[in-house]
Short mmCIF file of C-alpha atoms in Angstrom, two decimals:
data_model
loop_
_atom_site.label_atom_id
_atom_site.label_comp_id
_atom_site.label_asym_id
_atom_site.label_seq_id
_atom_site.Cartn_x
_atom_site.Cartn_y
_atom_site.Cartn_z
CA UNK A 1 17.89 -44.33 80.17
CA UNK A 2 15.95 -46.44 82.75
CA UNK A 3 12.61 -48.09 81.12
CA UNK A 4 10.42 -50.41 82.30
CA UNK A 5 9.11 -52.85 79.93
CA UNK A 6 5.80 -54.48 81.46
CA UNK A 7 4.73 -57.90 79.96
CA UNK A 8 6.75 -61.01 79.26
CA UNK A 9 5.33 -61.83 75.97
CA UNK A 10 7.27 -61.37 72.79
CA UNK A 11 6.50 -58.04 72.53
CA UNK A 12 7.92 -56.95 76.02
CA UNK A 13 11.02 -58.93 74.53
CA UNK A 14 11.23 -57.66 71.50
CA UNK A 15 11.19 -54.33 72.72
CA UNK A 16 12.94 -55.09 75.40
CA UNK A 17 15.54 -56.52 73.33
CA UNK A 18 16.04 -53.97 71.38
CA UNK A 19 15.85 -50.84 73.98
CA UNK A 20 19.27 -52.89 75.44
CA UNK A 21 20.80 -52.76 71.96
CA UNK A 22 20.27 -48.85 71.75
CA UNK A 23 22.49 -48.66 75.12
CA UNK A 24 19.31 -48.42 77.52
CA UNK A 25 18.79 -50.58 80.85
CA UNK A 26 15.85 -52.45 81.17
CA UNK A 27 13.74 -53.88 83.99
CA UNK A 28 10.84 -56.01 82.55
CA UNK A 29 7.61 -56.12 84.89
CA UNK A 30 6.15 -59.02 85.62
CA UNK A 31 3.86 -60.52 88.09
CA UNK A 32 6.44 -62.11 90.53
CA UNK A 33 10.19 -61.13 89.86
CA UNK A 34 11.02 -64.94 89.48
CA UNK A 35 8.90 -65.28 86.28
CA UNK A 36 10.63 -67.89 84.35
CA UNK A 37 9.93 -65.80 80.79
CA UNK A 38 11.45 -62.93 82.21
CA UNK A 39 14.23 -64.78 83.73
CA UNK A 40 15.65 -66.31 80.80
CA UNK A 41 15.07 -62.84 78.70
CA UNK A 42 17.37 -61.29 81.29
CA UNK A 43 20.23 -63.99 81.08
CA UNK A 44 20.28 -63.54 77.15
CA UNK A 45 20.17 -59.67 77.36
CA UNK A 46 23.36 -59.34 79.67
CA UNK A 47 24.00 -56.63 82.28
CA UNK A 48 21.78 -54.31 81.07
CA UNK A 49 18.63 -56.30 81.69
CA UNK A 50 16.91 -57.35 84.64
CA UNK A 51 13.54 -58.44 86.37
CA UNK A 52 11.04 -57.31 89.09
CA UNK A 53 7.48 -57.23 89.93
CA UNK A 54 5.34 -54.58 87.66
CA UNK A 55 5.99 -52.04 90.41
CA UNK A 56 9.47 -52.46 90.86
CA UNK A 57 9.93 -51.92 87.49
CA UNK A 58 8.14 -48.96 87.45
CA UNK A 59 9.52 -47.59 89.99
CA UNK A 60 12.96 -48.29 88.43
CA UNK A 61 11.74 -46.41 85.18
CA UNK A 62 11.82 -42.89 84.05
CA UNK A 63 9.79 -44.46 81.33
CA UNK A 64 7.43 -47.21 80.89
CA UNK A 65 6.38 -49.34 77.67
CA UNK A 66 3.21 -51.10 78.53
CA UNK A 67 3.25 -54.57 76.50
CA UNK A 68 0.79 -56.50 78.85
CA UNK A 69 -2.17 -58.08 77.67
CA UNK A 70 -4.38 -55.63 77.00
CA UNK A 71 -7.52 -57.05 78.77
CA UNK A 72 -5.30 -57.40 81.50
CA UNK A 73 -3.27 -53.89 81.89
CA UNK A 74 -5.71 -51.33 83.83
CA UNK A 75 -6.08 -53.89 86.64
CA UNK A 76 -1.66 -54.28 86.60
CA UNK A 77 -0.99 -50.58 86.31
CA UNK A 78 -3.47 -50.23 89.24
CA UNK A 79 -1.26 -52.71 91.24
CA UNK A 80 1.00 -49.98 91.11
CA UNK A 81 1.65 -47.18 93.84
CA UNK A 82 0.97 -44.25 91.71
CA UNK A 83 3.88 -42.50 93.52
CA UNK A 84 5.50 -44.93 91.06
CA UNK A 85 4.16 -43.74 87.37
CA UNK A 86 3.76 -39.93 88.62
CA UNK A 87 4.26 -37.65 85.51
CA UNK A 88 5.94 -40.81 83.23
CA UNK A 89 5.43 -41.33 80.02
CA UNK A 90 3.63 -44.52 79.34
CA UNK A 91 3.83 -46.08 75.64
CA UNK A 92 1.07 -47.95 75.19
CA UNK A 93 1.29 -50.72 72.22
CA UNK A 94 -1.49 -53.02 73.54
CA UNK A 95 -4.75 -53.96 71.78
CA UNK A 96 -7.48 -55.07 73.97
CA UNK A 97 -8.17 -58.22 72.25
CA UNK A 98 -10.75 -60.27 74.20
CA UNK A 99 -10.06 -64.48 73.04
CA UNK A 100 -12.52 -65.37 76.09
CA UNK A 101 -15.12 -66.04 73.24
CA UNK A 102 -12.83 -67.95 70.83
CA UNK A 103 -11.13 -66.82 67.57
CA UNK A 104 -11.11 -64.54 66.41
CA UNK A 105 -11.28 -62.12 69.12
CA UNK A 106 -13.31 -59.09 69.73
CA UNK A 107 -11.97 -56.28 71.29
CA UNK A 108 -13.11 -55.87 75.27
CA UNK A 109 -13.43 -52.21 74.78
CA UNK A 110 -14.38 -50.27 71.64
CA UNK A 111 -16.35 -47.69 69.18
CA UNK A 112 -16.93 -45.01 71.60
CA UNK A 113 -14.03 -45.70 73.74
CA UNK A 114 -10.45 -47.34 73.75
CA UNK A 115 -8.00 -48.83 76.14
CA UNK A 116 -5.77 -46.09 75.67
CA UNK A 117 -8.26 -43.56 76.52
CA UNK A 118 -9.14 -45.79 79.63
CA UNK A 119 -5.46 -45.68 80.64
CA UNK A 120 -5.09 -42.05 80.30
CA UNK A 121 -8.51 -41.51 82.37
CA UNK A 122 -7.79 -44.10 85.07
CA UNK A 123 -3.91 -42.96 85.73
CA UNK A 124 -4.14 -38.89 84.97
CA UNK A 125 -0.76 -38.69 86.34
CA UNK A 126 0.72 -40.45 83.36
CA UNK A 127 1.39 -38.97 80.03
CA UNK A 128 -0.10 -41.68 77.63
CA UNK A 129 1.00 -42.04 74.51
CA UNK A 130 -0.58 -44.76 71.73
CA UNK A 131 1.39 -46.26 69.33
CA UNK A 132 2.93 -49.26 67.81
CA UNK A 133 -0.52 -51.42 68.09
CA UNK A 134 -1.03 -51.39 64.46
CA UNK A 135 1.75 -54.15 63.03
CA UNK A 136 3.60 -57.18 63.97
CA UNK A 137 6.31 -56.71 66.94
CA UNK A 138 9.10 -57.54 64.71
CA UNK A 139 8.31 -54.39 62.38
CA UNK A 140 7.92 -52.04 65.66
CA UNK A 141 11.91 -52.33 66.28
CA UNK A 142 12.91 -52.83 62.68
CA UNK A 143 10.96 -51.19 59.86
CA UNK A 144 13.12 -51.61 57.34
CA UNK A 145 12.56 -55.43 57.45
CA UNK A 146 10.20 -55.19 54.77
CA UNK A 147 12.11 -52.35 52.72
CA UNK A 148 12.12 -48.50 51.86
CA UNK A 149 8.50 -47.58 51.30
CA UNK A 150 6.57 -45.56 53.59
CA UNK A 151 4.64 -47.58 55.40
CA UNK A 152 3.39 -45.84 58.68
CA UNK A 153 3.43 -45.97 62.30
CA UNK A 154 0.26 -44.08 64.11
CA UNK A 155 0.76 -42.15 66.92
CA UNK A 156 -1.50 -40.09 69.73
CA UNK A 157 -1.35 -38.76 72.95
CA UNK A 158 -2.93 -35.65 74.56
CA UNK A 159 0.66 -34.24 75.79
CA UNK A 160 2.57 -33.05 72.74
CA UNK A 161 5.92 -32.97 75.00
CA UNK A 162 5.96 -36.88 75.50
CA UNK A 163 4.78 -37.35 72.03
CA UNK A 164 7.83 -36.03 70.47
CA UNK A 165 10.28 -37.69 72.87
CA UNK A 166 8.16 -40.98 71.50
CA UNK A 167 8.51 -40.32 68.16
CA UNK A 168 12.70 -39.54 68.74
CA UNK A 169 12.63 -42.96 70.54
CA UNK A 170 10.65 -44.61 67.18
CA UNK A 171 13.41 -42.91 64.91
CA UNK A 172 16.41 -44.82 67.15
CA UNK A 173 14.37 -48.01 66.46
CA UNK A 174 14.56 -46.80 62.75
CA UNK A 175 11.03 -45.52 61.86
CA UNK A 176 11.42 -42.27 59.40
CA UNK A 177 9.69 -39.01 60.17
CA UNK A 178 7.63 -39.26 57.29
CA UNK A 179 6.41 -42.71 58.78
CA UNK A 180 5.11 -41.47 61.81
CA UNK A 181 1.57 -40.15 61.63
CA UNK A 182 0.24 -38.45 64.54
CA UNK A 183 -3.55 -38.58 64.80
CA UNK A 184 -3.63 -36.30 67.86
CA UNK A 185 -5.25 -36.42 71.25
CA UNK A 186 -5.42 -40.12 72.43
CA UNK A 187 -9.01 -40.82 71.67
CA UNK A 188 -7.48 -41.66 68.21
CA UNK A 189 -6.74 -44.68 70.25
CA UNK A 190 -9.98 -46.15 68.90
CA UNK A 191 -8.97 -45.70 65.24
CA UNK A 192 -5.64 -47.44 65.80
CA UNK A 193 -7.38 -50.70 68.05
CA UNK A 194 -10.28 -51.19 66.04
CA UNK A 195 -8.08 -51.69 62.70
CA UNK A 196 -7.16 -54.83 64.54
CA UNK A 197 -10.02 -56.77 63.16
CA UNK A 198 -9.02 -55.85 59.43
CA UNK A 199 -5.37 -56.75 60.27
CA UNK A 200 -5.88 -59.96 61.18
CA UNK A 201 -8.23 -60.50 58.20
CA UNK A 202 -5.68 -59.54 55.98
CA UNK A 203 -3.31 -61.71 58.17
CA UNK A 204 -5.53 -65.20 57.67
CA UNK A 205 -5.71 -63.59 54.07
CA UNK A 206 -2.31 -63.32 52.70
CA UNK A 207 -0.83 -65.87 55.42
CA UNK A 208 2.39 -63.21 56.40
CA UNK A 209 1.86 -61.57 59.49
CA UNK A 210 5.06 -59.39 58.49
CA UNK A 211 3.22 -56.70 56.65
CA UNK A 212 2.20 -52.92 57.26
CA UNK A 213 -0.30 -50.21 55.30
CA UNK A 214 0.84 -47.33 53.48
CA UNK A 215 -1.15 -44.33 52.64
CA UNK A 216 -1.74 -43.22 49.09
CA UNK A 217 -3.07 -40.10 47.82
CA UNK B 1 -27.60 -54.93 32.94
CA UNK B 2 -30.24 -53.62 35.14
CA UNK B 3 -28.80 -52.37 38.02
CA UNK B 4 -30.40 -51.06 41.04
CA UNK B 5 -28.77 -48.24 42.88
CA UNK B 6 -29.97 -47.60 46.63
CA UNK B 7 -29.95 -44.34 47.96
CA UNK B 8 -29.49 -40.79 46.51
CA UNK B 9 -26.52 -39.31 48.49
CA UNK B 10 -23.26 -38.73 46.71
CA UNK B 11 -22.20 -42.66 46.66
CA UNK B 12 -24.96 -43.81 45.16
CA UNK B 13 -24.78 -41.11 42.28
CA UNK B 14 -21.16 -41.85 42.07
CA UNK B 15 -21.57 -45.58 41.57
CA UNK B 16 -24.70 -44.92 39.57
CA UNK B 17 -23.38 -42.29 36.93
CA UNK B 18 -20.13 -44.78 36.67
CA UNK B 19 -22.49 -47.99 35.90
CA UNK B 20 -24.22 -46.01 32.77
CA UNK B 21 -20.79 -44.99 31.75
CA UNK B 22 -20.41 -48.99 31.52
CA UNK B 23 -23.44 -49.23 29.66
CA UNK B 24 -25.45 -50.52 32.17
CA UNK B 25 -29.05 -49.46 32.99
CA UNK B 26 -29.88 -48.16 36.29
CA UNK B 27 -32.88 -47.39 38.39
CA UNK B 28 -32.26 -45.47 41.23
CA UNK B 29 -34.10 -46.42 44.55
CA UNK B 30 -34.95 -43.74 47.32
CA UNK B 31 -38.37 -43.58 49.95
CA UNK B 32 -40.26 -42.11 46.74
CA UNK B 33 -39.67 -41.69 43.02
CA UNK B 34 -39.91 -37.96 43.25
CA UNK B 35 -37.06 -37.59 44.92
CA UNK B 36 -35.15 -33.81 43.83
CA UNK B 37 -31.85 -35.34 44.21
CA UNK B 38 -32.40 -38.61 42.41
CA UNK B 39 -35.12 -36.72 39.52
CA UNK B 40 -31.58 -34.16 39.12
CA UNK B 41 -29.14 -36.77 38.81
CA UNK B 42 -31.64 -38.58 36.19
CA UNK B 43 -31.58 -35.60 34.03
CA UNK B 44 -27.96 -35.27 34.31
CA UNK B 45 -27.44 -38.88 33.21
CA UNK B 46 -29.80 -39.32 30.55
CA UNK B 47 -32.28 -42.67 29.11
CA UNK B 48 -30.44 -45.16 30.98
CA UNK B 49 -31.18 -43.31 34.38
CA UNK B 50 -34.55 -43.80 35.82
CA UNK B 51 -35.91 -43.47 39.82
CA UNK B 52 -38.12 -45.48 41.54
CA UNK B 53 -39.20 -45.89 44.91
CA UNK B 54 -36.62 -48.45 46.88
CA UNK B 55 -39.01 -51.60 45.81
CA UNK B 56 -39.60 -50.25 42.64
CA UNK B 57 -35.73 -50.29 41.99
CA UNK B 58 -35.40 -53.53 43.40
CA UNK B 59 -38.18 -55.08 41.02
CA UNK B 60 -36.12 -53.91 38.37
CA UNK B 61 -32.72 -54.97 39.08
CA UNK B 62 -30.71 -57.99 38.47
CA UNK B 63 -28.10 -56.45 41.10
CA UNK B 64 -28.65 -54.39 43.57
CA UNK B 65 -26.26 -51.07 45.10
CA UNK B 66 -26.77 -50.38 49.08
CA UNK B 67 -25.29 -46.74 48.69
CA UNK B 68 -28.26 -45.67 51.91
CA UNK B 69 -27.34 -44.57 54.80
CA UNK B 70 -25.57 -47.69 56.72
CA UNK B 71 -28.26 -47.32 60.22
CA UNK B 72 -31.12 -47.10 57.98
CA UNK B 73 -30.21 -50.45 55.09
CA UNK B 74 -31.70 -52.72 57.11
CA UNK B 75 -35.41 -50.86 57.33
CA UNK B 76 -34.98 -49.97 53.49
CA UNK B 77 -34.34 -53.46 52.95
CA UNK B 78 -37.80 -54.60 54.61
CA UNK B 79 -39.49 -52.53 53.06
CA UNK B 80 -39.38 -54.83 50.08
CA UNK B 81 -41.09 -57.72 49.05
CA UNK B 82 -38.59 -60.32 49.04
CA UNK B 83 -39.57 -61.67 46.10
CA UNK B 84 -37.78 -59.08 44.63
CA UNK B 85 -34.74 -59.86 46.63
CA UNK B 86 -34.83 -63.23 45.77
CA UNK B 87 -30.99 -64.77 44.69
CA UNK B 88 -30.48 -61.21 43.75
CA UNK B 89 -26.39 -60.13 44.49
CA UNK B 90 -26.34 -57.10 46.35
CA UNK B 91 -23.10 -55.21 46.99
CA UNK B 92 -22.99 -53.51 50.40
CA UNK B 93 -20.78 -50.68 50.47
CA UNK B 94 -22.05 -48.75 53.05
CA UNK B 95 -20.41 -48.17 57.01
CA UNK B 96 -23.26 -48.10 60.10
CA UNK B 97 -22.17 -44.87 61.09
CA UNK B 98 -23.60 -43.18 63.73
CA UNK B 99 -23.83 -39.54 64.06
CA UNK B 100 -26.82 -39.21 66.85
CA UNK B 101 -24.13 -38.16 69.17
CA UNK B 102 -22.67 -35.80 66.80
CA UNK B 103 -18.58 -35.73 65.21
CA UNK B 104 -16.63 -38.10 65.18
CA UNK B 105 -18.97 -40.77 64.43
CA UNK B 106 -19.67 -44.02 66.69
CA UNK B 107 -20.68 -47.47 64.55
CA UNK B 108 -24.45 -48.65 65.17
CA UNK B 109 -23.01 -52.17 65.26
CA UNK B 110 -19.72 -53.34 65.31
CA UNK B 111 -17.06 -55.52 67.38
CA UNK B 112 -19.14 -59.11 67.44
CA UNK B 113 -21.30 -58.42 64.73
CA UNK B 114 -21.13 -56.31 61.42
CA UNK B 115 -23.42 -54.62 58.82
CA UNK B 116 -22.47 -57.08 56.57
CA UNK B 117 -23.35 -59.70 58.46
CA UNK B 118 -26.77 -57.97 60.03
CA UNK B 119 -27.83 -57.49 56.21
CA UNK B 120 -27.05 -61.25 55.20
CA UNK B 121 -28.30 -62.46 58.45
CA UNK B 122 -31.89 -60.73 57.87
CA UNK B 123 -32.09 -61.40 53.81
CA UNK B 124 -30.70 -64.91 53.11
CA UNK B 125 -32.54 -64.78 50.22
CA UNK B 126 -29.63 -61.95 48.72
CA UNK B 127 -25.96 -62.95 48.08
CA UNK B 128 -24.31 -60.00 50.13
CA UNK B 129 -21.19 -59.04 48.90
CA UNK B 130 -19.34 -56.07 50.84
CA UNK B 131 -16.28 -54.12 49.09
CA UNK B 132 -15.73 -50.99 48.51
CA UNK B 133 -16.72 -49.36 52.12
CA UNK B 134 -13.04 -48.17 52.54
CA UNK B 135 -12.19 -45.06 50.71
CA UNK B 136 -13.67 -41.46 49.83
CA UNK B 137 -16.45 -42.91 46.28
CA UNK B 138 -14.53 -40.74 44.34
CA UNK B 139 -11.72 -43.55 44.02
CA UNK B 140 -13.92 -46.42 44.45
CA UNK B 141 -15.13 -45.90 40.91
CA UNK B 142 -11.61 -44.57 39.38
CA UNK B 143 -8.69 -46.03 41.96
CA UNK B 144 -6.26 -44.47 39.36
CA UNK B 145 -6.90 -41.39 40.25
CA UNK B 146 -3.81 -41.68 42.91
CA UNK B 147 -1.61 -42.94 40.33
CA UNK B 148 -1.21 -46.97 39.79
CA UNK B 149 0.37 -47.88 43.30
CA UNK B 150 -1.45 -50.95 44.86
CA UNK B 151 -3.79 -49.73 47.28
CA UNK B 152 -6.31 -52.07 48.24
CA UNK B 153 -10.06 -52.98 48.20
CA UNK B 154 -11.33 -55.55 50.27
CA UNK B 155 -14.40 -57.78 49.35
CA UNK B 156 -15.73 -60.30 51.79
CA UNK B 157 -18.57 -62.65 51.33
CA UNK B 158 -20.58 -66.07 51.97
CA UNK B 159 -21.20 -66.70 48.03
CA UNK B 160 -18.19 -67.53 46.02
CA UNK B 161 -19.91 -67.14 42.77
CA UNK B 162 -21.33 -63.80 43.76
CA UNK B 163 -17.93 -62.80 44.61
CA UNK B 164 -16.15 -63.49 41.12
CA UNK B 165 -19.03 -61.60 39.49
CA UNK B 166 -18.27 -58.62 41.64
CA UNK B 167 -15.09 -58.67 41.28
CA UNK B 168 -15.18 -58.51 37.43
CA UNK B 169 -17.43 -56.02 37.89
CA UNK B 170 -14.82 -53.65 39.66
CA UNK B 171 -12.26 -54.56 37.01
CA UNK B 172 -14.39 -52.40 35.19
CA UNK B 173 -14.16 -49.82 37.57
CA UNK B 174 -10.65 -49.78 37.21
CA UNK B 175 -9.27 -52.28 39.71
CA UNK B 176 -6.86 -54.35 39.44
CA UNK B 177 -6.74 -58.07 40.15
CA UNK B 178 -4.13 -57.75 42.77
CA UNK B 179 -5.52 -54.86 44.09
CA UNK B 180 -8.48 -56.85 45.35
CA UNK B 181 -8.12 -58.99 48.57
CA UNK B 182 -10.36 -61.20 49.37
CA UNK B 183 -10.99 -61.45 53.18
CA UNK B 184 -13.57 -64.79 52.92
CA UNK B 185 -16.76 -64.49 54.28
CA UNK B 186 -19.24 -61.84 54.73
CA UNK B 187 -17.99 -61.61 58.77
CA UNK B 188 -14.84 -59.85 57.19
CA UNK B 189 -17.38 -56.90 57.26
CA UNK B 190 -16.43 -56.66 60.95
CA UNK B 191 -12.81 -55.75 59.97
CA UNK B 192 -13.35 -53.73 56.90
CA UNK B 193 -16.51 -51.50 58.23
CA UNK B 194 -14.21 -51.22 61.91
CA UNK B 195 -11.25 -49.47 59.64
CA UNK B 196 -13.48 -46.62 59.39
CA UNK B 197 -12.75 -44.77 62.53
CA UNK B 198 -8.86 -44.90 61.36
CA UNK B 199 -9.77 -43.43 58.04
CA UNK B 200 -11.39 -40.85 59.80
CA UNK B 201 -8.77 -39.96 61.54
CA UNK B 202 -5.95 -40.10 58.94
CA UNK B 203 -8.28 -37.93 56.92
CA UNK B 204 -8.17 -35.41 60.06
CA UNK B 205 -4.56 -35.58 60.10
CA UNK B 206 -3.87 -35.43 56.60
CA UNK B 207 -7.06 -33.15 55.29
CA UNK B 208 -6.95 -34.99 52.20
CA UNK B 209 -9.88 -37.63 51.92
CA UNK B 210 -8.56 -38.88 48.40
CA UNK B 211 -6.71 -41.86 49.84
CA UNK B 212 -6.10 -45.74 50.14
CA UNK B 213 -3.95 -47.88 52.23
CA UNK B 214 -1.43 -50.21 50.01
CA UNK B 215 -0.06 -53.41 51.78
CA UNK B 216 3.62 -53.95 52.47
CA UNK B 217 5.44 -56.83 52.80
#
């Protein structure tokens, strides 16, 4: 399948990287198509992988993983000729973290809102779907890193259609049904961002970013 | 130990009835000390219980419970002469939640400030110490009750010696020394009292509020 992957950071690689080893093609979005980031990601990921501006890779895509900054992505996907992202599923793994203040960062947009919710209002024609944001980028495309117990991926999204193709994409990257909780409609999107916080407290706590909850009851 | 107990909603008779199951002696605090609630739950839990008004409880104490409603701690809290504050520990387990604007809840303060924090800010004369404001109280006094996994309680706070007492005082709740993580100081509360919108929501999607996250790694 065709899916764009907006964002040159390591999580647009990583997921990049790892759509290309399930057999996908990839065009990562970036602000020019000469981004040097994006460039060298697409001579290490072969024929499968290539670069353009944010809209020519969503025009390319049937799909769309948003992995910009989140402070940054309303303003990109509004670069974008809606033509481009009508009726697309957009997988949103962004947190809105806001370091304009210093560490640690506060979130530009919480408590009674979220950035996914401000997605899915600002582009109605997209079918948003929220999840990911919670862990490390190495644990999105490889669960099993840090073995067999049920630690869980969130999920949300107010179109139940795109949430299930989603959650068949998160079991190619390995993630177990039982590992997937869905919290429903996207305003669940403020649950999943405003953990953040608490992550990276437990982050500076136990010094291994490599780590993910697990619900007991 | 004389403990004082804030508030007469189901936390603080949860903690309370636990402490004189310890052997400790409690006086209850609530706006008067003819409170129905608090006069029942004295009655149920015989000469170690007593009520008093919130100062009165205070006065009393050597260590001091907020179970009140997180919006309303800080008002309580002025309410009393500081002298009886004075190098007093209190353990802050409540969340601001917010229900003005009806389900689900929105926090009073959050993001760049905290609970927590607000209460330590205002009363530098206590040692705040905030744990337990992450789970249904039923587990919070009895984490065994979802069998001996490692799920978590997070305590967070500015006095180091305040800290180790509390955190002996949970082992006698139950908890286990490596189920406690310690986030640092009392701006932690950011993170911990944030987590509550994902509770609520796992909750939703689980309808079982007899749960704890465990970390993986």
């Amino acid at each position: 399948m065709n899916i764009a992957v907006l964002g040159t950071g390591t999580v647009g690689e990583t997921i990049g990287s790892k759509l290309i080893e399930l057999g996908h093609t990839i065009k990562m979005g970036s602000r020019t198509n000469t981004n040097e980031k994006g460039l060298a990601w697409v001579q290490k990921n072969g024929s499968q992988a290539s670069l353009g501006t944010f809209a020519e890779a969503a025009t390319f895509a049937e799909v769309i993983f948003n992995c910009t900054k989140g402070v940054e992505a309303v303003g990109i996907l509004k670069s974008i000729d809606p033509n481009a992202l009508q009726n697309k599923i957009l997988i949103d793994l962004t947190n809105p973290l806001d370091f304009s203040n210093g560490m640690p960062p506060s979130l530009s947009i919480c408590n009674t809102n979220s950035l996914g919710e401000e997605i899915q209002q600002n582009f109605p024609e997209l079918k948003v779907v929220k999840t990911l944001n919670t862990m490390w980028c190495g644990l999105m495309v490889n669960p099993s890193l840090i073995g067999d117990e049920l630690h869980v991926n969130f999920i949300c999204g107010n179109d139940e259609d795109a949430k299930s193709w989603v959650k068949e994409l998160l079991r190619s990257f390995g993630w177990k049904n039982n590992q997937l909780i869905d919290l429903d409609d996207i305003s669940a999107a403020r649950g999943t961002e405003m953990y953040l916080p608490l992550w990276l407290r437990i982050y500076g706590a136990t010094k291994n970013g490599a780590f993910n909850i697990k619900i007991i009851s």
